[in-house]
Coordinates of C-alpha atoms and ligand atoms in Angstrom, one line a residue:
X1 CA 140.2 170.3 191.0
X2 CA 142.6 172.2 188.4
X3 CA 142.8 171.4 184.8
X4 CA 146.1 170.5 185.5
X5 CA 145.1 168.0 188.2
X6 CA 142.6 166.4 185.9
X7 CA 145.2 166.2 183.3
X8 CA 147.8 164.6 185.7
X9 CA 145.4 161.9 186.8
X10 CA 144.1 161.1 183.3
X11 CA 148.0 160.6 182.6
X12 CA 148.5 158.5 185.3
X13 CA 145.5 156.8 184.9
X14 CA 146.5 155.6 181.2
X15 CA 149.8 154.8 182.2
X16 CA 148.5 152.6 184.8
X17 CA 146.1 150.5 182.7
X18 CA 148.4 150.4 179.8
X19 CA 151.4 148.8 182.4
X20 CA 148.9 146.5 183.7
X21 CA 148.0 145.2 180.1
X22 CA 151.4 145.0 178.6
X23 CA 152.5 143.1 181.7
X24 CA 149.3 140.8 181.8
X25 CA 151.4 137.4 180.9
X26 CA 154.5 138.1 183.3
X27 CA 155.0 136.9 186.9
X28 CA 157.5 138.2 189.3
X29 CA 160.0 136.1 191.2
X30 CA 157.4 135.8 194.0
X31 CA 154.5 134.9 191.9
X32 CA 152.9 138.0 191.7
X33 CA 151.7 139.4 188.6
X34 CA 154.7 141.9 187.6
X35 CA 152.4 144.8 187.2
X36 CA 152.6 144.4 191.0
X37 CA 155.8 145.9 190.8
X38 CA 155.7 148.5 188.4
X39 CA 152.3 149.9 190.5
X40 CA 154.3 149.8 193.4
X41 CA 157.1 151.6 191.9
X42 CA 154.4 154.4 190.8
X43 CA 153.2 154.3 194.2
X44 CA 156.7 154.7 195.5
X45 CA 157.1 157.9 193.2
X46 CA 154.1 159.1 194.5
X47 CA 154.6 158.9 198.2
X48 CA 158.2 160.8 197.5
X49 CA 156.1 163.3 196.0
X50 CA 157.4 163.9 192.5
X51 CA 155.6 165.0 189.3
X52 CA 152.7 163.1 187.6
X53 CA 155.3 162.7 184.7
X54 CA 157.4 160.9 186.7
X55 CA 155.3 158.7 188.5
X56 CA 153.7 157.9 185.0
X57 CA 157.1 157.2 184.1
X58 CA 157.6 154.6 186.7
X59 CA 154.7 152.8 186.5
X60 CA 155.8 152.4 182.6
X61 CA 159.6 151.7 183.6
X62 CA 160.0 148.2 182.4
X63 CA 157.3 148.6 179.5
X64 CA 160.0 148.9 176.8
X65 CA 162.4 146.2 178.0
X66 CA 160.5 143.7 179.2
X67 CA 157.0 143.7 177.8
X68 CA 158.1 144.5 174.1
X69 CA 156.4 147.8 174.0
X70 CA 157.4 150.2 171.3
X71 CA 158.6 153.9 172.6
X72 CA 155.6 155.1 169.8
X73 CA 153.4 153.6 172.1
X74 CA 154.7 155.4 175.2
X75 CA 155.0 158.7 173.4
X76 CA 151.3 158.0 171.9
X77 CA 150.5 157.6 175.4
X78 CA 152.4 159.8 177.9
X79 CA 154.1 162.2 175.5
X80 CA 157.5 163.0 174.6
X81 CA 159.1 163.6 178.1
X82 CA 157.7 160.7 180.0
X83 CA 159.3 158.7 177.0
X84 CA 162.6 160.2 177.4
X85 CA 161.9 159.3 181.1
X86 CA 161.2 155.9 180.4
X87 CA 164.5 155.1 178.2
X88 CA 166.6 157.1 180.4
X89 CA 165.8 154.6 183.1
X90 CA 165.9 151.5 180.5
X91 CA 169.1 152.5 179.1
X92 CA 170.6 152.2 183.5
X93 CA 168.7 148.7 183.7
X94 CA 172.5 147.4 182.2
X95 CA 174.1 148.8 185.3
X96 CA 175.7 146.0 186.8
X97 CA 178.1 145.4 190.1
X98 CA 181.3 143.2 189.2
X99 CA 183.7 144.5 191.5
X100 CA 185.8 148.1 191.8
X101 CA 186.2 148.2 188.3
X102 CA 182.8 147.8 186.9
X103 CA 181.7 149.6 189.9
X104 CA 183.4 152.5 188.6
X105 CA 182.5 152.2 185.0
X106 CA 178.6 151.4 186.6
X107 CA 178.6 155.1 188.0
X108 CA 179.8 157.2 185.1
X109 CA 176.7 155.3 183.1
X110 CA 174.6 156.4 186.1
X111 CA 176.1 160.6 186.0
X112 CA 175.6 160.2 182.7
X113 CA 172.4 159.3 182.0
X114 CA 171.0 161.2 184.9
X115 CA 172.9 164.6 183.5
X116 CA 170.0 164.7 181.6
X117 CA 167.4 164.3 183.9
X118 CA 167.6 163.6 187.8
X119 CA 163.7 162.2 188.0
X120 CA 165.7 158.9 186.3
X121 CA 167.8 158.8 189.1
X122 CA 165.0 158.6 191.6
X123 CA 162.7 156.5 189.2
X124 CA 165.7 153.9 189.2
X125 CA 166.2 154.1 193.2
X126 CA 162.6 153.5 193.9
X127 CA 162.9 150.6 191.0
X128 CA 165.8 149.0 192.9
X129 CA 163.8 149.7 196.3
X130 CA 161.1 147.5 195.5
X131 CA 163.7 145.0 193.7
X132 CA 165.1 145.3 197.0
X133 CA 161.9 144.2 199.6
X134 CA 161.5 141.2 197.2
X135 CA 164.9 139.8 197.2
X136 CA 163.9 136.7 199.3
X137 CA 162.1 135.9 196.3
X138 CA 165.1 135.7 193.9
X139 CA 166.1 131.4 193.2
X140 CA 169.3 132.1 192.6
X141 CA 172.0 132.8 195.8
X142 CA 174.5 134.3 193.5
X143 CA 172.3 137.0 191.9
X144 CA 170.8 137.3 194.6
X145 CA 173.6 138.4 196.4
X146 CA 174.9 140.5 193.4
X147 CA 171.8 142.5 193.4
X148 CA 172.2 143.1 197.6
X149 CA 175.8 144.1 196.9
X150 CA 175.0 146.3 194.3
X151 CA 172.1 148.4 196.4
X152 CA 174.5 148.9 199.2
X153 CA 177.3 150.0 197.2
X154 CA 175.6 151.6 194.3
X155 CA 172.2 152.6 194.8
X156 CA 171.9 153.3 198.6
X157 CA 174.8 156.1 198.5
X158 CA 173.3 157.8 195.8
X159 CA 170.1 158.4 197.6
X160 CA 172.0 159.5 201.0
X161 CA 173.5 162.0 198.0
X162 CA 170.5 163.2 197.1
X163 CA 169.2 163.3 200.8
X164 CA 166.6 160.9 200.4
X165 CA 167.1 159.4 203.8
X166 CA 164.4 157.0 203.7
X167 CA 165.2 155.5 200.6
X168 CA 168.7 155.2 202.0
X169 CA 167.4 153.2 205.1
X170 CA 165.3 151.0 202.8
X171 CA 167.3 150.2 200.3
X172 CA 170.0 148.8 203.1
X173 CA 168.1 147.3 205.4
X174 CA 166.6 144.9 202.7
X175 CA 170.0 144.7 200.9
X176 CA 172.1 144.0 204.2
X177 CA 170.6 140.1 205.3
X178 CA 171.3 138.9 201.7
X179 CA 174.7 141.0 201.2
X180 CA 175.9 139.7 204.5
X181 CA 173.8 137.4 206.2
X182 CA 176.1 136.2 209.4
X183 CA 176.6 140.0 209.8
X184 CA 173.2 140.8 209.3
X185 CA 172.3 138.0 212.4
X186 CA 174.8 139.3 214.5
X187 CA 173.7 142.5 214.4
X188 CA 169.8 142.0 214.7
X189 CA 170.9 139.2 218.2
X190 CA 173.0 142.3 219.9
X191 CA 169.8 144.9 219.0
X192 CA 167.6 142.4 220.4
X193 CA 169.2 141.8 223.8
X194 CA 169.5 146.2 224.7
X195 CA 166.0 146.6 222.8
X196 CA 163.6 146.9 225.5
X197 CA 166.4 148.7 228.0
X198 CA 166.7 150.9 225.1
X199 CA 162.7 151.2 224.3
X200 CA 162.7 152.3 227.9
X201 CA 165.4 154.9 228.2
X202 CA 163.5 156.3 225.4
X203 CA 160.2 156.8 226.7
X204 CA 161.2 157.8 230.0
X205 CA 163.1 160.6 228.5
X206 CA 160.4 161.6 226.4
X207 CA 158.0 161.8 229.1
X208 CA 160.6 163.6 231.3
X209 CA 161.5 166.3 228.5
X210 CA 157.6 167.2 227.6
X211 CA 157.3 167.8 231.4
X212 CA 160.6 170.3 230.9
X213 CA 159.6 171.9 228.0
X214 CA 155.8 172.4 229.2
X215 CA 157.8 174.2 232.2
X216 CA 159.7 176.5 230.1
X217 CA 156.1 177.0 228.2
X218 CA 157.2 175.4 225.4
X219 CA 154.2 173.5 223.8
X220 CA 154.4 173.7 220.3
X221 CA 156.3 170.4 219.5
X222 CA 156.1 166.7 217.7
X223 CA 158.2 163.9 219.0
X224 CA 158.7 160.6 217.1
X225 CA 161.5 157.7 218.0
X226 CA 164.0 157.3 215.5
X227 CA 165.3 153.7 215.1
X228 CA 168.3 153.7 213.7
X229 CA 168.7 151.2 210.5
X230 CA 170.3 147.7 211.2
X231 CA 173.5 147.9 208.2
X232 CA 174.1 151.3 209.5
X233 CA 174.2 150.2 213.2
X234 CA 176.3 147.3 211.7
X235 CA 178.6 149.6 210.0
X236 CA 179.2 151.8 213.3
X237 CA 179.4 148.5 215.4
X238 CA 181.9 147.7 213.2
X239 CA 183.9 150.9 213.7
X240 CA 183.5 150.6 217.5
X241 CA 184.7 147.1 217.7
X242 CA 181.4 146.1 218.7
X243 CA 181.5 148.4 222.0
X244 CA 177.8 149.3 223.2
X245 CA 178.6 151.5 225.6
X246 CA 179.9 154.1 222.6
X247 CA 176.4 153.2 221.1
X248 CA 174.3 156.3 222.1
X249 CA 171.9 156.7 218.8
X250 CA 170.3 152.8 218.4
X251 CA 167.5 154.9 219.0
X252 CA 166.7 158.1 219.2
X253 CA 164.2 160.5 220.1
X254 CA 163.4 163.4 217.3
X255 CA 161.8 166.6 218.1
X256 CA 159.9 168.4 215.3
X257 CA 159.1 172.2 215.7
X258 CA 158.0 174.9 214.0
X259 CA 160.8 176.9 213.9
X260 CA 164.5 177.2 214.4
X261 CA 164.3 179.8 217.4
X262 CA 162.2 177.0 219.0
X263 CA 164.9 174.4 218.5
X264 CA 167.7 176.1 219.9
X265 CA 165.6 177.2 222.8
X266 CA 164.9 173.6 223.6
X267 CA 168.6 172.6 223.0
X268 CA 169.2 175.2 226.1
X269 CA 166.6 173.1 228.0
X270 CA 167.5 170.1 227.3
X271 CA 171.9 170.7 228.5
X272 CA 170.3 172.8 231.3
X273 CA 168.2 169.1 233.1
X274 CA 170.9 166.7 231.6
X275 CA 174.1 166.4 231.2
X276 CA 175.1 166.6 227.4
X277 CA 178.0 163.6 226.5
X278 CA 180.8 165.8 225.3
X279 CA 181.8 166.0 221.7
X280 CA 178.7 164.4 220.1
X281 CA 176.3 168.1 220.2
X282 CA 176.4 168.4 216.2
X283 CA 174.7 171.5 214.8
X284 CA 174.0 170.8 211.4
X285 CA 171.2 173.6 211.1
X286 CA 174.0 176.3 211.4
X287 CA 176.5 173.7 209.1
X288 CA 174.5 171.7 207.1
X289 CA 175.5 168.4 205.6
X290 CA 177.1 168.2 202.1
X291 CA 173.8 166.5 201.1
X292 CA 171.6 169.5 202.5
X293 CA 170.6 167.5 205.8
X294 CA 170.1 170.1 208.8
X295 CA 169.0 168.8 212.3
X296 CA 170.5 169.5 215.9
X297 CA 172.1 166.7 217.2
X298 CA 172.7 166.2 221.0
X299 CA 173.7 163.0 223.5
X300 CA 172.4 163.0 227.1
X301 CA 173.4 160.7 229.9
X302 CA 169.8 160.1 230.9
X303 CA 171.0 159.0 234.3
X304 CA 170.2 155.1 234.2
X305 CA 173.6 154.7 233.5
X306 CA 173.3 155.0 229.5
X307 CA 172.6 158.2 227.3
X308 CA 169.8 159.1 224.6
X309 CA 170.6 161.0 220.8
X310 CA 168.4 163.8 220.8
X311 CA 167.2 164.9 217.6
X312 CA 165.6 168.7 217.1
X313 CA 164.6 170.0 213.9
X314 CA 161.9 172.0 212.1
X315 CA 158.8 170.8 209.8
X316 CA 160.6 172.3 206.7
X317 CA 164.0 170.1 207.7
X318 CA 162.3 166.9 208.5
X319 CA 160.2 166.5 204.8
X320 CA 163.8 167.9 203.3
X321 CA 165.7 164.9 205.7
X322 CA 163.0 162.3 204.4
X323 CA 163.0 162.9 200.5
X324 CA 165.5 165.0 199.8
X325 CA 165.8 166.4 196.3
X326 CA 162.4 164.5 195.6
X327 CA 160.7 166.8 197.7
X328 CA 161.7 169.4 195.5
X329 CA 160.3 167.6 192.4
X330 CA 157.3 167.8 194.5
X331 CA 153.9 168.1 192.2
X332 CA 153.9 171.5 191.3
X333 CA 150.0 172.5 192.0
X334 CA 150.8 172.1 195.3
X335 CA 154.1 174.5 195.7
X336 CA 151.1 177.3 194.3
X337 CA 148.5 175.8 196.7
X338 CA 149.7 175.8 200.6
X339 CA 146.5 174.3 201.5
X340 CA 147.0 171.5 199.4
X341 CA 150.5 170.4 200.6
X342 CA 149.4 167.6 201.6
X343 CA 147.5 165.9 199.3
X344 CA 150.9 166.2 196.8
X345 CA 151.5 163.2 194.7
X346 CA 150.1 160.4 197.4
X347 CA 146.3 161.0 197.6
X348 CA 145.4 161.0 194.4
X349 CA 148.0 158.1 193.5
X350 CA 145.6 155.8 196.1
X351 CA 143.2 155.9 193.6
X352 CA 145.3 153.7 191.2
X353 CA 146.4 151.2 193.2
X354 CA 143.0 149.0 193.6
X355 CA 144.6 145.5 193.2
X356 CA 147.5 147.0 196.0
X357 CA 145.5 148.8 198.0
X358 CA 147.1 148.6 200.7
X359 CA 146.3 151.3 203.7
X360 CA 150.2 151.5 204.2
X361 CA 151.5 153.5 206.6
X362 CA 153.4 155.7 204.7
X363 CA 155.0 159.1 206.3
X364 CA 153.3 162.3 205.0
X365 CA 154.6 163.3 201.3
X366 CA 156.8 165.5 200.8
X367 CA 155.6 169.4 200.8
X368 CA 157.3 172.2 199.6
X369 CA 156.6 175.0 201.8
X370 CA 159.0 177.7 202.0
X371 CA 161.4 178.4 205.1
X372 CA 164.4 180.7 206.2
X373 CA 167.2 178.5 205.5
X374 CA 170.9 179.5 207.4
X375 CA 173.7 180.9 205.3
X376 CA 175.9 177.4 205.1
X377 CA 173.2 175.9 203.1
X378 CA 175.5 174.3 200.1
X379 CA 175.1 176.5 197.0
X380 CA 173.3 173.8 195.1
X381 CA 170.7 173.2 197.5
X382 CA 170.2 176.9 198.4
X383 CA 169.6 177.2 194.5
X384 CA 166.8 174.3 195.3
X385 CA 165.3 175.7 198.0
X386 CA 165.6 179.3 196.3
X387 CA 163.0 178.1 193.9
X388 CA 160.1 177.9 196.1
X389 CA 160.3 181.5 196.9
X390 CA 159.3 182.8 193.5
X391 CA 156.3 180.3 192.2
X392 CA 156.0 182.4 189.5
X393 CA 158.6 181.9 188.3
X394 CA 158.9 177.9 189.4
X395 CA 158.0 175.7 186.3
X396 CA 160.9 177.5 184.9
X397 CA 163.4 176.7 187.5
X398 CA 161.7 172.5 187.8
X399 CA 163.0 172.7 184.3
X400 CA 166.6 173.6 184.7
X401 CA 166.9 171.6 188.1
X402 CA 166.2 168.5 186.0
X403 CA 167.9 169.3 183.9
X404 CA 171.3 170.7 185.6
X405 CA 171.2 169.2 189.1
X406 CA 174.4 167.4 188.2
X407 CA 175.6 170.0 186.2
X408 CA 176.4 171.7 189.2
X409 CA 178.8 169.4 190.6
X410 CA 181.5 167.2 188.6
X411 CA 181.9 163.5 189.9
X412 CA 185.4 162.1 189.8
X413 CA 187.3 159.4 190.5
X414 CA 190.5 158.4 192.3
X415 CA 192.4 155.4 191.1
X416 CA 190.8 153.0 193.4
X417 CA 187.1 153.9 192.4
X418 CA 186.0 156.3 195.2
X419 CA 184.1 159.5 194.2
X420 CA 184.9 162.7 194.9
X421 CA 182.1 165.3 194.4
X422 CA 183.3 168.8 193.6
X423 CA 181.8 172.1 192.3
X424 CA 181.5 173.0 188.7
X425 CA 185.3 173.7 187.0
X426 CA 186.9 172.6 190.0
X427 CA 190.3 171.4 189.1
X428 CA 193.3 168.8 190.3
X429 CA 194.2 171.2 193.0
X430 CA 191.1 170.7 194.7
X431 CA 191.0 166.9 194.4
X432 CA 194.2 166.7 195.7
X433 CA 193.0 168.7 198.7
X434 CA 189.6 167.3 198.7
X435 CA 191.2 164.0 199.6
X436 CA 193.8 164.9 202.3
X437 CA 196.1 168.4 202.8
X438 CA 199.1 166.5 202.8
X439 CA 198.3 165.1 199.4
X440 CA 197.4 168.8 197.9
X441 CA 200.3 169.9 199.6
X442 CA 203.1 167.9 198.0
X443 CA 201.0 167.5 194.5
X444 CA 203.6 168.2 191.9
X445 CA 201.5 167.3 189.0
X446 CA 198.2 164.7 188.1
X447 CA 196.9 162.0 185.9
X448 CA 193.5 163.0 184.4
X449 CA 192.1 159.4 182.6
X450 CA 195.5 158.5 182.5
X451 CA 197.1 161.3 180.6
X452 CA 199.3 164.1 182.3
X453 CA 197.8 167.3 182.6
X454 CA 198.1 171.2 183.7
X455 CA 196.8 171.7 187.4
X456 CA 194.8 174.3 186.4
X457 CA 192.5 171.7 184.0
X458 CA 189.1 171.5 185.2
X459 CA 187.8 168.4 185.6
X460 CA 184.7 166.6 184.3
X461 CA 182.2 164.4 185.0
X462 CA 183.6 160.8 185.0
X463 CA 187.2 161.5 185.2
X464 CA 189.4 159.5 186.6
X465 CA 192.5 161.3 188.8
X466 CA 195.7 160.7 189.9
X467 CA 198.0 163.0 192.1
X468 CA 201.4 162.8 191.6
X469 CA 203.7 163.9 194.4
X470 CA 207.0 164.9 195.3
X471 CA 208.8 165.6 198.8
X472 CA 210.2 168.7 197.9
X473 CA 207.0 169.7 196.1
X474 CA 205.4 172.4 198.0
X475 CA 201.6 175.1 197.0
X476 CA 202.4 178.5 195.1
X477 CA 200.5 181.6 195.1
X478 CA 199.4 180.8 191.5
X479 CA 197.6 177.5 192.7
X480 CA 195.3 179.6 195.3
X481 CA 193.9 181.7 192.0
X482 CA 193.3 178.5 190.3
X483 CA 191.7 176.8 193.0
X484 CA 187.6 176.5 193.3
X485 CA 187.2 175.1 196.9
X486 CA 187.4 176.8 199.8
X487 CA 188.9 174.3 201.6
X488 CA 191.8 174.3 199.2
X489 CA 192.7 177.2 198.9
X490 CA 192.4 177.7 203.0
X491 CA 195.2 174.9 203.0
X492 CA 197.1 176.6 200.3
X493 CA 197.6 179.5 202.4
X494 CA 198.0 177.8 205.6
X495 CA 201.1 176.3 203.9
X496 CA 202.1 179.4 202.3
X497 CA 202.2 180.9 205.8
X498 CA 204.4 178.4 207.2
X499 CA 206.6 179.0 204.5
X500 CA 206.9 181.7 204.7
X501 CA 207.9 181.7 208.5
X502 CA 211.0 178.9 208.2
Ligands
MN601 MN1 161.7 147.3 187.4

C-alpha cells in the first residue's frame, strides 16, 4: 500500500467516526440512525469511484447543517479542501423546486456553486440519491412529492449531463411512484403483462447471437441485459401513445468488447442473420452524445413477431456510460497503477461500512484506463479523457477539471426556464440557432436578463435570453464571424446561399 493510500484511508477513516459521533442523537425518517445516511452517501461516492476527498466529504455532508458542527472542526479534521467541499454542498441544501420560476432560479444556485468545484455536484446527486430510495419514509405527502418532483426535474437531468447514467436511472425510478403514482402503476401493470415474452425474446437472442459470433470466431465478448428504467419507459410510452409495438428497447441486450474493431465487426454479423428495423441503427461511437455517451445501437426483428435493441460497446465506453464524469474523478493511485483499477475507491470504502455492511451488488467502479477515442468526441470530454494519457502530468489536470468543468460551457436560459448548454463565449446567435434555424434565422436582435443587447455579446452562465424576431429579418455575413457553434454558422450560410440564389 502507498503512502498516499494510507493517508486516504486514515482520512476517511476520521471522517467516518467523526459523522457517526456528531450524528449519534439524530434518526432518519425511517428510524434509522442518520449516520446511516451520510455512510451510505460515502459509500455511494466510493462505488462512483471519486477521490478520498470527496468521499470524506460526503460522509461529512450534513455535519455543518444539521449536527451543529463548526467548519474548524472539519478543517481540523479533513483539511481545507474537504471543508470547502463540505459548504459547497451545504450552501445547495436550500435548493428548492417551486415551480418554473424557482426552478430556474434553483439551477443558476446549482452552476454556480459547482463553478467552483464539480465533486459538489456529484456529492449532492448521490445525497439526493439516497434521499431518493428513502422517500417512502417521508410522513408528509406534500414534501414528499416536492422532493420526487424536484429529483426528476432537477437532479436526475444533471447526472444524464454529466453521463452518470446510473445515477440517472436511480434517481428516477425512486422519484417516479411518488412524483406520479397512477402513472407510475400504469406503467409497472403494462411492463408486467410483455415481461416474461420479453425475458424470452431476450435470451433466445442471446443464445442465438453467441452461436453466430462463435462462427465468425468471435469469442472475446460480455453480454449483460439492459432493463430499461420504468419513468423512462413511461416517458417514451407517453410519446408513443402507449403503442408497444414501437417499444423495441424494454429491454435490451448489451454486448461489451474489447475494442471498437470488434464492435463493428459484430454489428456486420448481427444485420447479416437478422433483419435490422430500419431507422433505429444509431452509431454513437462514430457521433457521440453531447454528454460523451458512445455505444452502437441496433433493432432486430428477432423473428417471433417482435424485435430486440442491441447494445455493442467497448470496456472503456461502458465504465464512461455508468459514471460519467465521476469516473474521471476516479482515485488517482489507480489511473498510475493499471493493476489496481479495480480496487478504486470501492474496496477499501467496504472497510468503513461495518454497521451497513451490506455485500451489495454493486457494478464494478469506475476505472480509468486509457482508450482511442473517435474524432467527434465533444471537446470537453476529449479534454477529460485527454488527461489519462499523460499521468504525469494528471494531478495537475484533476485540478483544473474541478475546477473548470463548467467553465467550459455557459448555461442559459430561455424565457420559459429551459437550458441551453453552449461552448465558452458563445453568443445570442448561437442560442437563437441552438433552439430552432427558423428562430436564428429571423433574429433581429435579443433580450440578455431582460436588457437589449449587441448579437455579438457573449453570454454567461445564468443568463436569461430572449430572441427577438422580425419577418423581414434575415443572417449576414458578419453574424457567421461572430458565431461559436458549428451548427450556427452551417445555418447562417445555408441561408446566405439561398439568398443569394432568389
Ligand atoms: Mn444529506
Amino acid at each position: 500500500m502507498s503512502s498516499k493510500d494510507a493517508g486516504d484511508i486514515a482520512m476517511v477513516t476520521k471522517a467516518y467516526e467523526f459523522t457517526e459521533t456528531a450524528h449519534k442523537d439524530q434518526k432518519r425518517y425511517s428510524g434509522d440512525p442518520y449516520f446511516v445516511h451520510t455512510a451510505e452517501v460515502g459509500f455511494l461516492l466510493a462505488t462512483a469511484g471519486v477521490d478520498a476527498q470527496a468521499v470524506a466529504a460526503g460522509l461529512l455532508h450534513d455535519t455543518i447543517e444539521d449536527a451543529g458542527v463548526t467548519p474548524k472542526a472539519i478543517e481540523e479534521l479533513c483539511g481545507k479542501e474537504v471543508l470547502k467541499l463540505v459548504q459547497g454542498v451545504t450552501k445547495l441544501g436550500a435548493l428548492r423546486y417551486r415551480g418554473m420560476e424557482r426552478h430556474t432560479e434553483s439551477l443558476r444556485k446549482l452552476f454556480a456553486a459547482t463553478a467552483q468545484d464539480i465533486r459538489v455536484l456529484i456529492i449532492k446527486l448521490m445525497d439526493r440519491l439516497h434521499n431518493a430510495r428513502t422517500l417512502e419514509h417521508v410522513p408528509r405527502d406534500d414534501k414528499r412529492k416536492r422532493i420526487a418532483l424536484e429529483t426528476l426535474e432537477i437532479y436526475a437531468p444533471i447526472a444524464d449531463r454529466l453521463g452518470m447514467s446510473v445515477a440517472k436511472q436511480e434517481l428516477e425510478d425512486a422519484a417516479f411512484p411518488h412524483a406520479y403514482p397512477k402513472e407510475y402503476e400504469k406503467t409497472r401493470e403494462a411492463f408486467t403483462e410483455r415481461k416474461s415474452e420479453n425475458e424470452k425474446r431476450l435470451e433466445k437472442t442471446e443464445h442465438d447471437l453467441k452461436r453466430e459470433f462463435a462462427e465468425a470466431n468471435l469469442r472475446n465478448f460480455r453480454t449483460e441485459a439492459r432493463l430499461k428504467g420504468f419513468y423512462s419507459l413511461y416517458k417514451k410510452l407517453e410519446r408513443k401513445k402507449w403503442d408497444f409495438g414501437t417499444i423495441y428497447d424494454m429491454r435490451a441486450l448489451r454486448v461489451i468488447f474489447p475494442t471498437v474493431a470488434e464492435c463493428y465487426t459484430a454489428l456486420g454479423i448481427i444485420h447479416g442473420h437478422w433483419r435490422p428495423v430500419p431507422g433505429k441503427i444509431k452509431d454513437y461511437i462514430a457521433f457521440p452524445k453531447p454528454n460523451g455517451y458512445q455505444s452502437i445501437h441496433t433493432t432486430i426483428y428477432t423473428g417471433d413477431g417482435g424485435a430486440l435493441e442491441i447494445q455493442l460497446r467497448t470496456e472503456d465506453m461502458h465504465k464512461e456510460a455508468l459514471y460519467g464524469i465521476a469516473s474521471h474523478l476516479a482515485y488517482k493511485e489507480s489511473q498510475n497503477n493499471p493493476t489496481q483499477t479495480k480496487s478504486g475507491g470501492l474496496e477499501w470504502m467496504r472497510q468503513f461500512l461495518p454497521r451497513i455492511g451490506k455485500a451489495k451488488d454493486v457494478p464494478a467502479p469506475a476505472t480509468v484506463q486509457s482508450g482511442k477515442r473517435s474524432v467527434a468526441v465533444p471537446s470537453w470530454v476529449k479534454e477529460l479523457a485527454h488527461a489519462q494519457h499523460e499521468p504525469e502530468k494528471s494531478d495537475e489536470y484533476m485540478d483544473t477539471l474541478k475546477s473548470d468543468f463548467f467553465s467550459h460551457r455557459v448555461f442559459v436560459f430561455t424565457p420559459k426556464g429551459d437550458v441551453i448548454d453552449l461552448p465558452l463565449a458563445a453568443t445570442p446567435i448561437d442560442f437563437a440557432y441552438a433552439i430552432h434555424s427558423d428562430l436564428g434565422n429571423k433574429m433581429s436582435g435579443a433580450l440578455v436578463n431582460g436588457k437589449m443587447v449587441s448579437l455579438d455579446t457573449a453570454l454567461r452562465n445564468g443568463d436569461m435570453v430572449e430572441v427577438i424576431t422580425k419577418p423581414s429579418a434575415h443572417p449576414t455575413r458578419k453574424w457567421h464571424d461572430i458565431a461559436k457553434t458549428s451548427m450556427a454558422k452551417k445555418h447562417i450560410r445555408a441561408a446566405l446561399a439561398a439568398m443569394k440564389k432568389t
